[in-house]
mmCIF file of C-alpha atoms and ligand atoms in Angstrom:
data_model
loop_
_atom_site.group_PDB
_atom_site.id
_atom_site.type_symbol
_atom_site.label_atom_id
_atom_site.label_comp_id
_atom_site.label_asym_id
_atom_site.label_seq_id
_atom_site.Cartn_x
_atom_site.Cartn_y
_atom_site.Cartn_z
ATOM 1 C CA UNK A 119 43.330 122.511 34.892
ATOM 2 C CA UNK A 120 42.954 119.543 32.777
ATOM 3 C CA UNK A 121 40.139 117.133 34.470
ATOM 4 C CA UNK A 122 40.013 113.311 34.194
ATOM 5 C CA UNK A 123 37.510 111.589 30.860
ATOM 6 C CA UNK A 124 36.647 108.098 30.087
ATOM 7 C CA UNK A 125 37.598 107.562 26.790
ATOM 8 C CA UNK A 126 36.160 104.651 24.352
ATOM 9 C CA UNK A 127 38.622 102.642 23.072
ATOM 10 C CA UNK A 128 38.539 101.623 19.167
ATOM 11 C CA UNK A 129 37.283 97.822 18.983
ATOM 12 C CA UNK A 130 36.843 95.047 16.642
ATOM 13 C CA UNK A 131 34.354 92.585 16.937
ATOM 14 C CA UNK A 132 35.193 89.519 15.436
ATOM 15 C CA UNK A 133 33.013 86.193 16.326
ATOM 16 C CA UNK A 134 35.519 84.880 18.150
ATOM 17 C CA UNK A 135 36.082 88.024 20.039
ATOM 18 C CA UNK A 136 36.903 91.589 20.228
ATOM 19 C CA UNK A 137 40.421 93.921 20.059
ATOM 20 C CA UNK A 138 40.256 96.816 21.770
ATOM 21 C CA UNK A 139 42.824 99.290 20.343
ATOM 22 C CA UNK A 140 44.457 102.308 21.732
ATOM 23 C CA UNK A 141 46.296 104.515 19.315
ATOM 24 C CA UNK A 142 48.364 107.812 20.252
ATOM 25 C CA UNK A 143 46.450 110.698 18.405
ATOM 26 C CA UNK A 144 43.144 109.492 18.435
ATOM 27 C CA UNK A 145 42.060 107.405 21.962
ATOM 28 C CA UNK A 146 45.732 108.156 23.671
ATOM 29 C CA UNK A 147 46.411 112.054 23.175
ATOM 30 C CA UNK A 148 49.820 111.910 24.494
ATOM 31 C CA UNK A 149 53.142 110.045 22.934
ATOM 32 C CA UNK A 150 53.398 106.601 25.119
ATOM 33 C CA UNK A 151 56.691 105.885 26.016
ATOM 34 C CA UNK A 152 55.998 103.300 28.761
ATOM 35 C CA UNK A 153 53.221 100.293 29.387
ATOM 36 C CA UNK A 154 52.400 98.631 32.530
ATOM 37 C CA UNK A 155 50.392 96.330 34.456
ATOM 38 C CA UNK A 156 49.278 95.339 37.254
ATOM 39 C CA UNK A 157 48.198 91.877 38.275
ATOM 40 C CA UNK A 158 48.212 89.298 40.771
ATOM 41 C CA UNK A 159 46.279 91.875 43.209
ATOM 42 C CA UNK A 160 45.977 90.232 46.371
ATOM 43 C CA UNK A 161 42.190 90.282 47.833
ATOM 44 C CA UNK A 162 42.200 93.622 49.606
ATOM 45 C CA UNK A 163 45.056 95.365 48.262
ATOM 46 C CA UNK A 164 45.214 99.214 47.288
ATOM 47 C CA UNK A 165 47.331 100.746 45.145
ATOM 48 C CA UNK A 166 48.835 104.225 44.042
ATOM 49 C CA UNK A 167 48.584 106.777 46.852
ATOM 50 C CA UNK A 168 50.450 109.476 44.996
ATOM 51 C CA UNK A 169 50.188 111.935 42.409
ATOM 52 C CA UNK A 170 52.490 112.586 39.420
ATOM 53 C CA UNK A 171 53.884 116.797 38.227
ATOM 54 C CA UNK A 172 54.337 115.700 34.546
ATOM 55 C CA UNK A 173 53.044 112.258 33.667
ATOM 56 C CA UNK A 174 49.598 111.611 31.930
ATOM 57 C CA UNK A 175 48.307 108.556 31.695
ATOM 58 C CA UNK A 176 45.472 106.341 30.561
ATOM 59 C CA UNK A 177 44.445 103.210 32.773
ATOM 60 C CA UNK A 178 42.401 100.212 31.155
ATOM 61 C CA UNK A 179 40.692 97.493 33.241
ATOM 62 C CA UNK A 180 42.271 94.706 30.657
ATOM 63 C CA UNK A 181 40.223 92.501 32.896
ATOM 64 C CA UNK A 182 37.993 92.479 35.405
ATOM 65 C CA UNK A 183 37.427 95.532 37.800
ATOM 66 C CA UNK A 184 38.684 98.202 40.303
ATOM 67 C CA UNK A 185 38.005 101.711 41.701
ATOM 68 C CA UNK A 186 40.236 104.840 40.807
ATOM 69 C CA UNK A 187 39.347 107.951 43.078
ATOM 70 C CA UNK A 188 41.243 110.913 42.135
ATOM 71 C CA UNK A 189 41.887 114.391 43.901
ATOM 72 C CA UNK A 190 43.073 116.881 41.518
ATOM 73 C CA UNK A 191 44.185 120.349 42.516
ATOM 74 C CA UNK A 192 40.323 121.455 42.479
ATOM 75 C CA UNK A 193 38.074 118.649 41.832
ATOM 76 C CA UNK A 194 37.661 115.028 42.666
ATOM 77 C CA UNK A 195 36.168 112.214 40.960
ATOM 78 C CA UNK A 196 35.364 108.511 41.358
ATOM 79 C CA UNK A 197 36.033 106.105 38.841
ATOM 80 C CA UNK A 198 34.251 102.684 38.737
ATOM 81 C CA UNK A 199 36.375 100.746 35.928
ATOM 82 C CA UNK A 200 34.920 97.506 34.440
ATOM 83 C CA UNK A 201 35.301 97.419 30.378
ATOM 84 C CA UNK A 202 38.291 96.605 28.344
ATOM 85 C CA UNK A 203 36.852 98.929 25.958
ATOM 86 C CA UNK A 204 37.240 101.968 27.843
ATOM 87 C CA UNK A 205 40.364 103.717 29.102
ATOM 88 C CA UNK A 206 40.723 106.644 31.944
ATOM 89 C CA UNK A 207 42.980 109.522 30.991
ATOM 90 C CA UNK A 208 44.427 110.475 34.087
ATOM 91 C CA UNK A 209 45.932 114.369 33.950
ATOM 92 C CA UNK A 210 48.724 115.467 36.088
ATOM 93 C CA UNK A 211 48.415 116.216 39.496
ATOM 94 C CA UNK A 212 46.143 114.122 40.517
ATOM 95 C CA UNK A 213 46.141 112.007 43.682
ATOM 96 C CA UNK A 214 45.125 108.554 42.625
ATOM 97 C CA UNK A 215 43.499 105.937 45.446
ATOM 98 C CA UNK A 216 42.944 101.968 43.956
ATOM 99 C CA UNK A 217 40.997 99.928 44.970
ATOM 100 C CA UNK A 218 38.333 97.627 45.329
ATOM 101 C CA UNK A 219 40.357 95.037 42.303
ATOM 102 C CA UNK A 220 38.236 92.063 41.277
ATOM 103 C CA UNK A 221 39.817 88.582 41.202
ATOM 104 C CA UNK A 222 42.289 88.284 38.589
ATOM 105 C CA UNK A 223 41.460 91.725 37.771
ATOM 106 C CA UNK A 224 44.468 93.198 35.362
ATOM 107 C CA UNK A 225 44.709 97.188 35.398
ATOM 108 C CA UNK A 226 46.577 98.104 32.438
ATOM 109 C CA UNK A 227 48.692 101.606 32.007
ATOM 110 C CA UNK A 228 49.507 103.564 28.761
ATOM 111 C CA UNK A 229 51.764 106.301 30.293
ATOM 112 C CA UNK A 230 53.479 109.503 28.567
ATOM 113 C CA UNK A 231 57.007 109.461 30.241
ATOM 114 C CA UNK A 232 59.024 107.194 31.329
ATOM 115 C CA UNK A 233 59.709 106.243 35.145
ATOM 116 C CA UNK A 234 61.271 108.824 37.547
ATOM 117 C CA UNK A 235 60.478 108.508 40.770
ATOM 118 C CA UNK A 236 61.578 112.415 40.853
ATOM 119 C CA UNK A 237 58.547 113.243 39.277
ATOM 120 C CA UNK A 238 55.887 111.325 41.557
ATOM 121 C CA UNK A 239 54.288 113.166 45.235
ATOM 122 C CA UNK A 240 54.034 110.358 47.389
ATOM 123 C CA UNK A 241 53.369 112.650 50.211
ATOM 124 C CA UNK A 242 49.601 113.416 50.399
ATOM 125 C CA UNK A 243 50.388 116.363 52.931
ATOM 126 C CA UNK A 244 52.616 117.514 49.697
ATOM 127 C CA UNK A 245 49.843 117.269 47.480
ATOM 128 C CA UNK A 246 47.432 119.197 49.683
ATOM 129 C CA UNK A 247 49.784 121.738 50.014
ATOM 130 C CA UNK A 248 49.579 122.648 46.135
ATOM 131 C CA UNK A 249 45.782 122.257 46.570
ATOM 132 C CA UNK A 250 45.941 125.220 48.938
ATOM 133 C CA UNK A 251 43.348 126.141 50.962
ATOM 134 C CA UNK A 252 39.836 124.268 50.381
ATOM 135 C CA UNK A 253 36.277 126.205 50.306
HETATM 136 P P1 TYD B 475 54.147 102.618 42.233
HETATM 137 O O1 TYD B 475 54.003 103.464 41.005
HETATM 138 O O2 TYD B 475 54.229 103.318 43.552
HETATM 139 O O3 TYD B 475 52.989 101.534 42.287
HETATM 140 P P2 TYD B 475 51.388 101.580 42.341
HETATM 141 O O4 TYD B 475 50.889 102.903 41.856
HETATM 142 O O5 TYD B 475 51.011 100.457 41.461
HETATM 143 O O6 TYD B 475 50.954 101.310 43.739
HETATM 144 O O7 TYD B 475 55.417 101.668 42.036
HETATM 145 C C1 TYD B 475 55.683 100.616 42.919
HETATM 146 C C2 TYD B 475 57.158 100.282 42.782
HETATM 147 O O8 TYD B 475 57.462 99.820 41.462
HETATM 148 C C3 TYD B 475 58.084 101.456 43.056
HETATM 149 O O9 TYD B 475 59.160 101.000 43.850
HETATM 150 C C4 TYD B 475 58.616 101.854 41.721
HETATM 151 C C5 TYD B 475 58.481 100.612 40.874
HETATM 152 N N1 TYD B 475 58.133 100.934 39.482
HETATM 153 C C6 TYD B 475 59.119 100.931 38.516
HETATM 154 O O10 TYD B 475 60.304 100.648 38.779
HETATM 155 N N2 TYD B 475 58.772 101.240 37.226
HETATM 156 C C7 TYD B 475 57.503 101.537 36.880
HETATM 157 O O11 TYD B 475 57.209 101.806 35.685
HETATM 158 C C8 TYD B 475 56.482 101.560 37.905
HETATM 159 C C9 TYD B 475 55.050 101.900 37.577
HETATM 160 C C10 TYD B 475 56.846 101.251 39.189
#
């Protein structure tokens, strides 16, 4: 089962700052049909709290910081994201838990598909299901 990496972006440095670049092929290995972002995070809030069959993904803290904890069908892993230059591929079937956003704290997501909402769990009893049973 594919398991969750950090992956470092490309960058630039240029003295009046830096690009960070993320390029299907060799930072993204998946075709991304679909960007988004989330900002404006209230103090507090959580996100995600579901897992996806098909969809890969790789998450960027474009600014600031937050936590990712993921629960995959037999391994977990915690996730403290903080550098623009780094991105989080996220395999399928993982569980995803966000949290702990920074003020003004933009997480930014390269993602393979498109949305369906057919293709995300949103029941963790679901998920834990296709974990089976734990040792
Ligand atoms: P969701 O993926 O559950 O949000 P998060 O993981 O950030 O907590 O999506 C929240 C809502 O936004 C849900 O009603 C579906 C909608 N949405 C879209 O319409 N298109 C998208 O690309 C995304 C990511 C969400």
């Amino acid at each position: 089962m594919t398991r969750p990496r950090l992956i470092d972006l490309k960058t630039v440095h240029h003295q009046t700052g830096i690009i960070s670049i993320a390029e299907k092929g060799s930072e993204v290995p998946f075709e991304i049909n679909r960007v988004y972002f989330l900002h404006g995070l209230s103090k507090g809030s959580e996100r995600g709290s579901h897992a996806h069959r098909s969809l890969e993904q790789v998450m960027i803290a474009a600014s600031g910081a937050f936590r990712v904890k993921l629960i995959g069908l037999d391994w977990e892993e915690d996730f403290q994201l903080n550098d623009p230059c780094v991105g989080l591929y996220i395999p399928p079937f993982a569980w995803r838990e966000l949290s702990e956003f920074s003020r003004n704290s933009v997480c930014l997501v390269l993602a393979s598909r498109v949305y369906e909402e057919s293709d995300y769990i949103r029941s963790f009893e679901d998920f834990n299901v296709l974990r089976g049973p734990q040792s």
